[in-house]
Amino acid sequence: LQDMGSIHLEGIEVMARIGLLEEELLAPQDLFVTVDLEYDFEMVRNTDELSHGIDYREVIAFVKKFATAYDGKMLERFAQVLAESLKDAFPVSKVSLCVDKPRYTGKLGLRKIRVQVEL
């Protein structure tokens, strides 16, 4: 029986070149990424050793590096490829993430623009 749990990292601020408009592609823009990683806590719970768990700092650094290198148009693709990359890079059974794009919320009369994916 697995001892499943999850790590929730909310609002990782990153800069990425993403969008359809020329102004979006000229300069990186702020995105906020929230990540939930589900995995078996048994080893880390029993040993209290980081080597048996997931280091939050490594996840945050991974997300930031991914965003900096990303060059694309659609937020949906950004979210999907990031989720796939996280699942490949860390020993997790499930990845859920949200990406918030605040740049155009005011212009569109919205409080939030968010894409969510789950793998």
CSV table of C-alpha atoms in Angstrom, one decimal:
chain,number,residue,atom,x,y,z
A,1,LEU,CA,0.0,0.0,0.0
A,2,GLN,CA,1.5,3.3,-1.0
A,3,ASP,CA,1.6,6.4,1.3
A,4,MET,CA,0.5,8.9,-1.4
A,5,GLY,CA,0.7,12.6,-0.7
A,6,SER,CA,1.3,15.7,-2.7
A,7,ILE,CA,3.5,18.8,-2.7
A,8,HIS,CA,1.7,22.1,-3.6
A,9,LEU,CA,3.9,25.0,-4.8
A,10,GLU,CA,1.8,28.0,-5.5
A,11,GLY,CA,2.6,31.0,-7.6
A,12,ILE,CA,6.1,30.3,-8.9
A,13,GLU,CA,6.9,33.5,-10.8
A,14,VAL,CA,8.6,33.0,-14.1
A,15,MET,CA,9.4,35.0,-17.2
A,16,ALA,CA,8.6,33.5,-20.6
A,17,ARG,CA,8.3,34.5,-24.3
A,18,ILE,CA,4.8,33.3,-25.1
A,19,GLY,CA,1.8,34.7,-27.0
A,20,LEU,CA,0.3,35.5,-30.4
A,21,LEU,CA,0.8,39.2,-30.4
A,22,GLU,CA,4.1,40.7,-31.6
A,23,GLU,CA,4.5,42.7,-28.3
A,24,GLU,CA,4.2,39.4,-26.4
A,25,LEU,CA,7.1,37.9,-28.3
A,26,LEU,CA,9.4,40.9,-28.1
A,27,ALA,CA,9.8,40.8,-24.4
A,28,PRO,CA,9.3,38.0,-21.8
A,29,GLN,CA,6.3,38.4,-19.6
A,30,ASP,CA,5.3,37.3,-16.1
A,31,LEU,CA,3.6,34.0,-15.7
A,32,PHE,CA,2.7,32.4,-12.4
A,33,VAL,CA,2.9,28.6,-12.2
A,34,THR,CA,1.3,26.5,-9.5
A,35,VAL,CA,2.4,22.9,-9.3
A,36,ASP,CA,1.0,19.9,-7.5
A,37,LEU,CA,3.2,16.8,-7.5
A,38,GLU,CA,1.7,13.5,-6.2
A,39,TYR,CA,4.1,10.8,-5.1
A,40,ASP,CA,4.7,8.1,-2.5
A,41,PHE,CA,5.7,9.7,0.8
A,42,GLU,CA,6.6,6.4,2.6
A,43,MET,CA,10.4,6.6,2.3
A,44,VAL,CA,10.7,10.2,3.2
A,45,ARG,CA,8.2,9.9,6.1
A,46,ASN,CA,10.1,6.9,7.5
A,47,THR,CA,13.6,8.3,7.1
A,48,ASP,CA,13.1,12.1,7.3
A,49,GLU,CA,15.8,12.4,4.6
A,50,LEU,CA,15.5,14.8,1.7
A,51,SER,CA,17.2,12.3,-0.6
A,52,HIS,CA,14.0,10.2,-0.2
A,53,GLY,CA,11.7,13.0,-1.1
A,54,ILE,CA,11.4,15.9,-3.6
A,55,ASP,CA,13.4,19.0,-3.1
A,56,TYR,CA,11.1,22.0,-3.6
A,57,ARG,CA,14.0,24.2,-4.7
A,58,GLU,CA,14.8,21.8,-7.5
A,59,VAL,CA,11.2,21.9,-8.7
A,60,ILE,CA,11.2,25.7,-8.6
A,61,ALA,CA,14.5,25.9,-10.4
A,62,PHE,CA,13.3,23.4,-13.1
A,63,VAL,CA,10.1,25.4,-13.7
A,64,LYS,CA,12.0,28.7,-14.0
A,65,LYS,CA,14.6,27.2,-16.4
A,66,PHE,CA,11.9,25.7,-18.5
A,67,ALA,CA,10.0,29.0,-18.8
A,68,THR,CA,13.2,30.9,-19.7
A,69,ALA,CA,14.0,28.5,-22.5
A,70,TYR,CA,10.4,28.3,-23.8
A,71,ASP,CA,9.5,30.0,-27.0
A,72,GLY,CA,6.0,29.4,-28.2
A,73,LYS,CA,2.5,30.9,-28.8
A,74,MET,CA,-0.1,29.0,-26.8
A,75,LEU,CA,-0.4,28.9,-23.0
A,76,GLU,CA,-2.0,25.5,-23.3
A,77,ARG,CA,1.0,24.0,-25.0
A,78,PHE,CA,3.4,25.6,-22.4
A,79,ALA,CA,1.4,24.0,-19.6
A,80,GLN,CA,1.2,20.6,-21.2
A,81,VAL,CA,4.9,20.4,-22.1
A,82,LEU,CA,5.9,21.7,-18.7
A,83,ALA,CA,3.7,19.1,-17.0
A,84,GLU,CA,5.2,16.3,-19.1
A,85,SER,CA,8.7,17.6,-18.4
A,86,LEU,CA,8.1,17.6,-14.6
A,87,LYS,CA,6.7,14.1,-14.7
A,88,ASP,CA,9.8,12.9,-16.6
A,89,ALA,CA,12.3,14.8,-14.3
A,90,PHE,CA,10.9,13.8,-10.9
A,91,PRO,CA,9.7,10.5,-9.4
A,92,VAL,CA,6.0,11.5,-9.3
A,93,SER,CA,2.8,9.6,-10.2
A,94,LYS,CA,0.8,12.7,-11.0
A,95,VAL,CA,1.4,16.3,-12.0
A,96,SER,CA,-1.3,19.0,-11.9
A,97,LEU,CA,-0.4,22.5,-12.8
A,98,CYS,CA,-2.0,25.9,-13.4
A,99,VAL,CA,-0.4,28.7,-15.4
A,100,ASP,CA,-1.7,32.2,-14.8
A,101,LYS,CA,-1.0,34.9,-17.4
A,102,PRO,CA,-1.7,38.3,-15.8
A,103,ARG,CA,-0.5,40.6,-18.6
A,104,TYR,CA,-3.9,41.1,-20.4
A,105,THR,CA,-6.4,40.6,-17.6
A,106,GLY,CA,-7.1,44.3,-17.3
A,107,LYS,CA,-7.5,44.9,-21.0
A,108,LEU,CA,-9.9,42.0,-21.3
A,109,GLY,CA,-11.9,42.9,-18.2
A,110,LEU,CA,-10.9,39.7,-16.4
A,111,ARG,CA,-9.5,38.9,-13.0
A,112,LYS,CA,-7.6,35.9,-14.2
A,113,ILE,CA,-6.4,34.1,-17.3
A,114,ARG,CA,-5.5,30.5,-16.3
A,115,VAL,CA,-4.7,27.2,-18.0
A,116,GLN,CA,-4.8,24.0,-16.1
A,117,VAL,CA,-3.5,20.5,-17.0
A,118,GLU,CA,-3.2,17.2,-15.2
A,119,LEU,CA,-1.1,14.2,-16.1
